[in-house]
PDB file of C-alpha atoms in Angstrom:
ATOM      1  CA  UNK A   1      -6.981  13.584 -16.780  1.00 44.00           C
ATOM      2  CA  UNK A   2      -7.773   9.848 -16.333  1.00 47.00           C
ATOM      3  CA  UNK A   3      -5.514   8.536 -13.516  1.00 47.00           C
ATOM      4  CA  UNK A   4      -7.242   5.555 -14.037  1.00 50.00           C
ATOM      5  CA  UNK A   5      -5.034   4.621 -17.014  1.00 48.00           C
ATOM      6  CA  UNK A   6      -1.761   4.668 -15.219  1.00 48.00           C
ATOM      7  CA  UNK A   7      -3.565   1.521 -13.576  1.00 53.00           C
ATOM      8  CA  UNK A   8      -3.571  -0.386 -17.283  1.00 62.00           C
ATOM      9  CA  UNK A   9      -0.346  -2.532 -16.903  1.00 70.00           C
ATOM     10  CA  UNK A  10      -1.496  -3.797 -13.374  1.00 66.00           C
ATOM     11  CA  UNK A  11      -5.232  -4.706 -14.444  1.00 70.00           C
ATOM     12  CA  UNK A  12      -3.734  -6.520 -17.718  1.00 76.00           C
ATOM     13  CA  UNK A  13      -1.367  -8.443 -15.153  1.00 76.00           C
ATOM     14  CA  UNK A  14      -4.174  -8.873 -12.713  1.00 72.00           C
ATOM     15  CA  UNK A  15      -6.357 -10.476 -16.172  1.00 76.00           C
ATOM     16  CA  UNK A  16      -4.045 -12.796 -17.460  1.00 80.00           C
ATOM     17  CA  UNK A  17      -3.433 -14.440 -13.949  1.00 77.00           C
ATOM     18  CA  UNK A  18      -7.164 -14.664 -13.092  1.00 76.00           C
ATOM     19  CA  UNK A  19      -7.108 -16.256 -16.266  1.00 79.00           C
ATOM     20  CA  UNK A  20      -4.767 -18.768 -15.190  1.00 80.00           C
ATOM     21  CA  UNK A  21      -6.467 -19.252 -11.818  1.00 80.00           C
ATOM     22  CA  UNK A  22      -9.685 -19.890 -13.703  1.00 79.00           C
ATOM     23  CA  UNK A  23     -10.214 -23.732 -13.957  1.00 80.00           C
ATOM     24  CA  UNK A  24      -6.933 -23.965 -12.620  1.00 81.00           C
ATOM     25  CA  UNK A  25      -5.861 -27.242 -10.333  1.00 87.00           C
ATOM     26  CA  UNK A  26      -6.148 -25.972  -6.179  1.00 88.00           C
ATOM     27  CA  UNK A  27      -2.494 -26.248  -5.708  1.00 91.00           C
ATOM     28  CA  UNK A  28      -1.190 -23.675  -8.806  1.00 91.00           C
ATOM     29  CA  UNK A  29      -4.682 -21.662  -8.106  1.00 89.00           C
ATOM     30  CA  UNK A  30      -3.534 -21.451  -4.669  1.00 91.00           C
ATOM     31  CA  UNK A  31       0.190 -20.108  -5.765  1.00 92.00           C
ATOM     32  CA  UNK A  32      -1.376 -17.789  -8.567  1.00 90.00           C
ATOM     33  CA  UNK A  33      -3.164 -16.305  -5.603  1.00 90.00           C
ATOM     34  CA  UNK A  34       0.106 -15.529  -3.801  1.00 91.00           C
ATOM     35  CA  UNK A  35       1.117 -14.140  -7.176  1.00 89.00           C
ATOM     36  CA  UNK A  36      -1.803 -12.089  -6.983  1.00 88.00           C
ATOM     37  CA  UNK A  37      -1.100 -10.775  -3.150  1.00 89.00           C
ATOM     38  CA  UNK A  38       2.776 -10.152  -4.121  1.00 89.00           C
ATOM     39  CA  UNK A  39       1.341  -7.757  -7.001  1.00 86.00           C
ATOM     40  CA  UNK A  40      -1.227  -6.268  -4.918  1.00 83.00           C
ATOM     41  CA  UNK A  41       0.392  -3.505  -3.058  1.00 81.00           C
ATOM     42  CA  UNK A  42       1.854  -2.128  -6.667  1.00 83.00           C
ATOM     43  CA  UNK A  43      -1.716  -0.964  -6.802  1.00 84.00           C
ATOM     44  CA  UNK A  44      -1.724   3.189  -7.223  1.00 83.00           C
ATOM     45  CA  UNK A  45      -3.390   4.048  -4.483  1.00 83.00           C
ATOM     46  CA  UNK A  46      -1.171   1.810  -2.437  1.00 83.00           C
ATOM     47  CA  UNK A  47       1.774   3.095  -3.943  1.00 83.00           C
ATOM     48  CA  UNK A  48       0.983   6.501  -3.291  1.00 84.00           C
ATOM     49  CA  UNK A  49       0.103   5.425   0.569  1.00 80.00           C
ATOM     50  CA  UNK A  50       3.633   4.245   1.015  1.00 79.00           C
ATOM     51  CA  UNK A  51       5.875   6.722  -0.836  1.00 78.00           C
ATOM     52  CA  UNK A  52       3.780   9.206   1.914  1.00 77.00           C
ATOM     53  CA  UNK A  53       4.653   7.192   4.153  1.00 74.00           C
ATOM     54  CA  UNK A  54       7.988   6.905   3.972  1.00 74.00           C
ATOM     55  CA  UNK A  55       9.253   9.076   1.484  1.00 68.00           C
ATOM     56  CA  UNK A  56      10.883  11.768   3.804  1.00 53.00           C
ATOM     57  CA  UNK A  57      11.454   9.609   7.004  1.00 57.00           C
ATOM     58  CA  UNK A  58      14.949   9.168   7.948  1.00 55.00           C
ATOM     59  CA  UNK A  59      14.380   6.690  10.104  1.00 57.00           C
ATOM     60  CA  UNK A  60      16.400   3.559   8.459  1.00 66.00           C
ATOM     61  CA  UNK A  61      14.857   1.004   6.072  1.00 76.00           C
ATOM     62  CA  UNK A  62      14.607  -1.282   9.199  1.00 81.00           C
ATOM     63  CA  UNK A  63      11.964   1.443  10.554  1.00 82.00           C
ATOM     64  CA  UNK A  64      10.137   2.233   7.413  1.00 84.00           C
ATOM     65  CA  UNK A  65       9.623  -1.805   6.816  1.00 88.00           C
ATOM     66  CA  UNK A  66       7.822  -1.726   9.917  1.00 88.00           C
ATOM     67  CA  UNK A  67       5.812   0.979   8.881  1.00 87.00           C
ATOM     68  CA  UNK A  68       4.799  -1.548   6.086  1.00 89.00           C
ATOM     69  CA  UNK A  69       4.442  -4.552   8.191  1.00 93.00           C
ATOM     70  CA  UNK A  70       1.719  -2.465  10.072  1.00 93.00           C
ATOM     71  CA  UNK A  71       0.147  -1.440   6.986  1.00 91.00           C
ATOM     72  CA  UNK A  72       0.129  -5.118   5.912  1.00 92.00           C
ATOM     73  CA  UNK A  73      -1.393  -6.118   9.051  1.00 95.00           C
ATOM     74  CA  UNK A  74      -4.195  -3.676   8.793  1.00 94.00           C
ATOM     75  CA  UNK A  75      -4.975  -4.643   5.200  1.00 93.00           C
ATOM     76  CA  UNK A  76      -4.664  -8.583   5.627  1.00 94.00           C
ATOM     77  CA  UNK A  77      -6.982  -8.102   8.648  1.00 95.00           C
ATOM     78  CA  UNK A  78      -9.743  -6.594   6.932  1.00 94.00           C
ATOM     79  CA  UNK A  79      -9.406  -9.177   4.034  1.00 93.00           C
ATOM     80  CA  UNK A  80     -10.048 -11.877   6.497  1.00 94.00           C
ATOM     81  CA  UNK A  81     -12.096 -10.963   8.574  1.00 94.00           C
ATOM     82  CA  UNK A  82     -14.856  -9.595   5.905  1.00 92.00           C
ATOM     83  CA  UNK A  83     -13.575 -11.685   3.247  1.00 92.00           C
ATOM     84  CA  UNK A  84     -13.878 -14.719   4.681  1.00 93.00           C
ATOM     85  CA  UNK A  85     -17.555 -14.593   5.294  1.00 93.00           C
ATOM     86  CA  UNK A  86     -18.521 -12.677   2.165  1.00 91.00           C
ATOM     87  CA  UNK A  87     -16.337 -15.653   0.109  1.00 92.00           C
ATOM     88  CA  UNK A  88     -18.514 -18.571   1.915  1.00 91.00           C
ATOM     89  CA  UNK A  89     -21.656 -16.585   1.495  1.00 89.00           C
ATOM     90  CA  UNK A  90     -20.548 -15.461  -1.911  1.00 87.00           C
ATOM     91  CA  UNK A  91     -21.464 -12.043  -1.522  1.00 88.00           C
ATOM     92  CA  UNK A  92     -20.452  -8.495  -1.866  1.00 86.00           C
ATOM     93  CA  UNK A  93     -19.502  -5.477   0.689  1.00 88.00           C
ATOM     94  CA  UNK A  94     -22.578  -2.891   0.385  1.00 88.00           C
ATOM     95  CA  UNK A  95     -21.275  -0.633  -2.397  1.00 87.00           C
ATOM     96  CA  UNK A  96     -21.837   2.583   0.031  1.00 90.00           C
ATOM     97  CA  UNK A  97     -19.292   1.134   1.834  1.00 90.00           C
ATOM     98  CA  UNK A  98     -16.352   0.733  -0.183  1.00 88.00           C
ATOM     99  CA  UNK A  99     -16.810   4.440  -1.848  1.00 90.00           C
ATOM    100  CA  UNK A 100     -17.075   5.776   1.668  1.00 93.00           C
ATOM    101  CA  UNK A 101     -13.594   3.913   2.653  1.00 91.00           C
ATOM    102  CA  UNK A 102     -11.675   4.665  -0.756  1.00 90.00           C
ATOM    103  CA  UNK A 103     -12.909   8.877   0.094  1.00 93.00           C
ATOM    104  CA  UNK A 104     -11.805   8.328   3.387  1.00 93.00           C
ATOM    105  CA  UNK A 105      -8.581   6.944   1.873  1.00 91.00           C
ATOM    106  CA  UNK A 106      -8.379   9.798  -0.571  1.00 92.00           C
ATOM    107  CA  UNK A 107      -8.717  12.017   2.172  1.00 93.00           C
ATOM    108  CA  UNK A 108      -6.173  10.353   4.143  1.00 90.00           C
ATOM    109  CA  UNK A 109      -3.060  10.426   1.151  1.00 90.00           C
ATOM    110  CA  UNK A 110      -3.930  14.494   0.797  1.00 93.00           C
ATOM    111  CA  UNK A 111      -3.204  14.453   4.552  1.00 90.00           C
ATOM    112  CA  UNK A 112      -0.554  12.840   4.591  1.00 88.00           C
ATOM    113  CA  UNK A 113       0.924  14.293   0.995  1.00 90.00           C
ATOM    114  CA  UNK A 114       0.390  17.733   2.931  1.00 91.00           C
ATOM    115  CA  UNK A 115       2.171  16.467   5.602  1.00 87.00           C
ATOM    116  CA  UNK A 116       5.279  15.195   3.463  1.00 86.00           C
ATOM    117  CA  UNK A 117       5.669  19.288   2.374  1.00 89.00           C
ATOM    118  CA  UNK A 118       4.754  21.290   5.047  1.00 88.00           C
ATOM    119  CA  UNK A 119       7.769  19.135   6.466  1.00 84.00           C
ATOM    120  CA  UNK A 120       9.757  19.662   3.194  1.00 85.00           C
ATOM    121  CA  UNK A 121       9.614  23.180   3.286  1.00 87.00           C
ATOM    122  CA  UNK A 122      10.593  23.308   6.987  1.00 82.00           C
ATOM    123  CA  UNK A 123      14.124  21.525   5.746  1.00 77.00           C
ATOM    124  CA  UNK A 124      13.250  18.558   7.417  1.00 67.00           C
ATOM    125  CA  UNK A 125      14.397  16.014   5.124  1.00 65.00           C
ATOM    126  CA  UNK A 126      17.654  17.971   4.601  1.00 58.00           C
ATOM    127  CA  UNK A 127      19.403  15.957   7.463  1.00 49.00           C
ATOM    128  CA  UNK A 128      21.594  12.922   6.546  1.00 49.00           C
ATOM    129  CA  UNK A 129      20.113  10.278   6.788  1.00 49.00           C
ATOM    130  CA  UNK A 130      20.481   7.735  10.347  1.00 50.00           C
ATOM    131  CA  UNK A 131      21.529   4.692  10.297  1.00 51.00           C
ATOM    132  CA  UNK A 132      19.028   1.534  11.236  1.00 50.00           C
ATOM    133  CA  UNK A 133      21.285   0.687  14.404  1.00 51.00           C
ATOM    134  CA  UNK A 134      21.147   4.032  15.415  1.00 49.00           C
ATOM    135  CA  UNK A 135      19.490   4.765  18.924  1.00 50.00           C
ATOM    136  CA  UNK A 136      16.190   5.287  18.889  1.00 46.00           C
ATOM    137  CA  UNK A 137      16.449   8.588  21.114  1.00 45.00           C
ATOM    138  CA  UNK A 138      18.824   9.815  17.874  1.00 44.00           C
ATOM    139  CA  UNK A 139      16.366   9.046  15.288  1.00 46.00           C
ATOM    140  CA  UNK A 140      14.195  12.049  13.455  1.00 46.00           C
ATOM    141  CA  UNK A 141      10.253  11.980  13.041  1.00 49.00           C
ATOM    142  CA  UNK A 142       9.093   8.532  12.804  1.00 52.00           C
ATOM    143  CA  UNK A 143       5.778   7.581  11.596  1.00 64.00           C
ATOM    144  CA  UNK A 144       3.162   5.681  14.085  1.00 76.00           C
ATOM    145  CA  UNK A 145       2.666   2.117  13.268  1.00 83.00           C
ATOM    146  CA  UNK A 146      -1.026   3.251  14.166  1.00 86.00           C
ATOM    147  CA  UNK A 147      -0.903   5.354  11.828  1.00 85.00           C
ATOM    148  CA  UNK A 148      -0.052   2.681   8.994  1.00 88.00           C
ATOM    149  CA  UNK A 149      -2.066   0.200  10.544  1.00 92.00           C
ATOM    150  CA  UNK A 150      -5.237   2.469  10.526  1.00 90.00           C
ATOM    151  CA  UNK A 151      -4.222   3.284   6.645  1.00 88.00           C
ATOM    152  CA  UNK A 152      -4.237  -0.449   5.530  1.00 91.00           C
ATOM    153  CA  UNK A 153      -7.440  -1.137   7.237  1.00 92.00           C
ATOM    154  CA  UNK A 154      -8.716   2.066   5.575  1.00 90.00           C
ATOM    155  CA  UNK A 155      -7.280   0.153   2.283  1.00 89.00           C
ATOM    156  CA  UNK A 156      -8.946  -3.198   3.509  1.00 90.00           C
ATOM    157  CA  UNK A 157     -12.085  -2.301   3.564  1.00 90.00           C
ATOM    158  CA  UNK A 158     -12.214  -0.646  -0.096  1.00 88.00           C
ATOM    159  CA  UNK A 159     -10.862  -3.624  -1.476  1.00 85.00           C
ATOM    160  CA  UNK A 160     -12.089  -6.487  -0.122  1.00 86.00           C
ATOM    161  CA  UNK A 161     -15.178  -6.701  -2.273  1.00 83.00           C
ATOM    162  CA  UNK A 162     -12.531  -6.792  -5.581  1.00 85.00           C
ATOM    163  CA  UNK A 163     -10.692  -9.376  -4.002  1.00 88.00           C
ATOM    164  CA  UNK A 164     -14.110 -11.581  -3.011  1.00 88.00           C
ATOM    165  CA  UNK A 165     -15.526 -10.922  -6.562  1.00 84.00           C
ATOM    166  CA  UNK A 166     -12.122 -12.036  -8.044  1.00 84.00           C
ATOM    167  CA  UNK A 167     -11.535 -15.625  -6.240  1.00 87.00           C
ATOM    168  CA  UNK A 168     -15.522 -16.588  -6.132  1.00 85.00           C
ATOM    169  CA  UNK A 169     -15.629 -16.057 -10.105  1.00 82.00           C
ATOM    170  CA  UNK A 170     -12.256 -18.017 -10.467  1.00 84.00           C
ATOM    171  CA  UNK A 171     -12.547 -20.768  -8.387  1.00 88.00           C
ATOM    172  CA  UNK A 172     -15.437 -23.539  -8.129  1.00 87.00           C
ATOM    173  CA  UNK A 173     -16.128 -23.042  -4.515  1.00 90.00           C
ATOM    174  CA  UNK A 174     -16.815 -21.047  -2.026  1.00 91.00           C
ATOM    175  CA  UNK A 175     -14.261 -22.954   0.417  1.00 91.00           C
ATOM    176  CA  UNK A 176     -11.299 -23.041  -2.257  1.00 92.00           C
ATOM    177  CA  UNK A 177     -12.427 -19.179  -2.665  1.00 91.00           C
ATOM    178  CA  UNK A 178     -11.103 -18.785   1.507  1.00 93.00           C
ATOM    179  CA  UNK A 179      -8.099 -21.153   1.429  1.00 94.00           C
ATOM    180  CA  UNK A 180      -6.831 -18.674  -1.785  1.00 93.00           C
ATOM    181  CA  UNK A 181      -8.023 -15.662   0.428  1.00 94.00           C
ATOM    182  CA  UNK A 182      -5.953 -17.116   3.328  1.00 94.00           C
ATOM    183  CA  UNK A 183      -2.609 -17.160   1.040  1.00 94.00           C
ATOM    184  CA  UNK A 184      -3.475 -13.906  -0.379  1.00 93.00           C
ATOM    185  CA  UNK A 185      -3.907 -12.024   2.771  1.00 93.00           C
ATOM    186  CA  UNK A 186      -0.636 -12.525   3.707  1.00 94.00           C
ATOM    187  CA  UNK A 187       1.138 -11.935   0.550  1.00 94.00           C
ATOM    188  CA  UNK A 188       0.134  -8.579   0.643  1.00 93.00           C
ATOM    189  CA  UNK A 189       1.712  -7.876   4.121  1.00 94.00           C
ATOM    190  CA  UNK A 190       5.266  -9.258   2.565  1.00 94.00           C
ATOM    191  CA  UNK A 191       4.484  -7.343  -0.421  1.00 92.00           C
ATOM    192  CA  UNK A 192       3.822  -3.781   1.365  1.00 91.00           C
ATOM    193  CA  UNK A 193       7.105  -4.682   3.700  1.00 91.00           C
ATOM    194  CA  UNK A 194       8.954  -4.964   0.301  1.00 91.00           C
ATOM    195  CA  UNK A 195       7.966  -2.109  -1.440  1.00 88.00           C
ATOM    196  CA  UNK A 196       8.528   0.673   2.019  1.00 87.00           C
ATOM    197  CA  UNK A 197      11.705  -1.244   2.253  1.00 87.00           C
ATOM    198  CA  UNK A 198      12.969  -0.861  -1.177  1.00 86.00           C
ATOM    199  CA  UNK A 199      11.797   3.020  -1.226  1.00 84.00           C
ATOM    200  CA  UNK A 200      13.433   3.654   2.289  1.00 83.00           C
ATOM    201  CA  UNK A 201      16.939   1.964   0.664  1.00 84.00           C
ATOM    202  CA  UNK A 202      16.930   3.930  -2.484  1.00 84.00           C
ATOM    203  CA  UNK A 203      15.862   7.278  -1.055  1.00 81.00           C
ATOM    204  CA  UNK A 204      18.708   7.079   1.594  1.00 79.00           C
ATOM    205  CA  UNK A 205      21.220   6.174  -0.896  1.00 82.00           C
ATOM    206  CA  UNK A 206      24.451   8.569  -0.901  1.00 84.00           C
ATOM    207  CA  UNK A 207      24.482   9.068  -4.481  1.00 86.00           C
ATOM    208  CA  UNK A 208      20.531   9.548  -4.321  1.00 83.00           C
ATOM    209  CA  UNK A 209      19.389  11.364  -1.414  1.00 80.00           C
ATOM    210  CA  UNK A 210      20.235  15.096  -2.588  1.00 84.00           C
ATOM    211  CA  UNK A 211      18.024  14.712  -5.668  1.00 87.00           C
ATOM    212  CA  UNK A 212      15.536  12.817  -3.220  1.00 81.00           C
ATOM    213  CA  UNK A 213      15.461  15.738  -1.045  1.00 83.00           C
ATOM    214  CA  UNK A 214      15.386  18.686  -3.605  1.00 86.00           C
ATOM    215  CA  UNK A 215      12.908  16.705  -6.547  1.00 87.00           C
ATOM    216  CA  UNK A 216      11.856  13.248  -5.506  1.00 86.00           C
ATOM    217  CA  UNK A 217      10.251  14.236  -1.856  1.00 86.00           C
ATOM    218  CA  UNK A 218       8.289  17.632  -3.048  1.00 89.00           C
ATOM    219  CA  UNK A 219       7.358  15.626  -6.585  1.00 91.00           C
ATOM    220  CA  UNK A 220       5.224  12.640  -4.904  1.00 88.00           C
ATOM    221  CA  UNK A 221       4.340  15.105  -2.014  1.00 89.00           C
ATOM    222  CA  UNK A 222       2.240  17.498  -5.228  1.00 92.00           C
ATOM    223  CA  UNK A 223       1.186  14.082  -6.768  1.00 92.00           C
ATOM    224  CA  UNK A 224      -0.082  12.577  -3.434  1.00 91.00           C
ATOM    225  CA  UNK A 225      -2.580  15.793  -2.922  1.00 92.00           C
ATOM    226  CA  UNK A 226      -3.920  15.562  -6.533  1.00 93.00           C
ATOM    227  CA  UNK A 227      -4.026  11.608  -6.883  1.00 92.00           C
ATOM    228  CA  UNK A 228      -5.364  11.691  -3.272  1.00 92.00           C
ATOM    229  CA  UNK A 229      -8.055  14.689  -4.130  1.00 93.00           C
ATOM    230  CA  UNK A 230      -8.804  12.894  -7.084  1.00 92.00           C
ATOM    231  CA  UNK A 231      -9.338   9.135  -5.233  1.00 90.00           C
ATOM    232  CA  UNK A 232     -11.740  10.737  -2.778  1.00 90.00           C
ATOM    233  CA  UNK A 233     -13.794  12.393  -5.299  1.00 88.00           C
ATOM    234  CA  UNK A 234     -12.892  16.019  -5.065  1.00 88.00           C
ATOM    235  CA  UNK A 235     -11.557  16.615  -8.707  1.00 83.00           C
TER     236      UNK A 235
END
């Protein structure tokens, strides 16, 4: 099976607004590239990342948008602080590098899809769900921000040299390469606090959570160890 394809949509977005951003003026190239962060964490394997991350926490969406600011951090980080040289030198991460980060991300989502069921079939997810001004003391198993920062690091690293290879072969220089990278970084922290926010909401919703906790949570728990399994090279 080529899990690549599920990818299609996204690259064909990704295309047409690279296409805009080529030869574009610095001020809309500069807002396609926030375009381009808002879009980024959409990617699969950052999709997969968060739903492990927050699928089963019932923790409030105040909690699990954390989770994503941390991820954000991580990732924007990483962006910058390779990016940023590689874009003024125009150059590339060595190659050995990103495939040892996206297997060590691959690893990471079968961890953490393992994690989602082992906790699944305990019944752990078949508690109602606490509100965000709850105390923190009544709160169930929240994830470490550590934990999410480490992951969008881990995320970072594999794809800063896309990112690099992107805005140097859009843009006419090397600086106007950095000031899109600086907009971009960001965009993808806002993006990633979005998307754990918006799964947090709709898994917690009344009318949603039993089918959440009986389908939804074991469904992307299976899908995380075979996407994950298959990201890090093992299928």
């Amino acid at each position: 099976m080529d899990l690549g394809a599920s990818g299609h949509t996204l690259e064909q977005i990704d295309a047409w607004l690279t296409g805009l951003l080529t030869g574009a003026s610095l001020p809309v190239a500069l807002a396609i590239a926030c375009l381009l962060g808002l879009r980024h964490a959409t990617d699969p394997d950052h999709m997969v990342a968060v739903t492990a991350l927050v699928a089963g926490d019932r923790s409030g969406r105040h909690d699990a948008m954390r989770l994503g600011a941390w991820w954000g951090v991580g990732h924007a980080a990483t962006l910058l602080s390779a990016g940023i040289p590689l874009t003024l030198l125009e150059s590339q991460p060595p190659a050995w590098l990103e495939r040892g980060a996206e297997t060590a991300i691959g690893l990471v989502m079968v961890l953490l899809a393992a994690r989602v069921l082992v906790r699944w079939l305990r019944g752990a997810y078949r508690m109602r769900p606490v509100p965000d001004d709850a105390p923190t003391r009544e709160r169930p198993h929240v994830r470490s921000p550590r934990e999410a920062l480490a992951i969008g690091v881990l995320h970072g690293v594999a794809g800063t040299g896309a990112v690099v290879v992107l805005l140097i072969a859009a843009l006419p220089s090397p600086a106007e390469a950095t000031m899109a990278l600086l907009l971009f970084a960001p965009m993808t922290v806002l993006s990633m606090v979005l998307c754990t926010g918006g799964f947090a909401w709709s898994f917690t919703r009344p009318a949603v959570a039993p089918f959440a906790n009986a389908v939804l949570i074991p469904a992307l728990g299976a899908f995380g160890l075979f996407f994950g399994a298959w990201y890090a090279g093992l299928l």
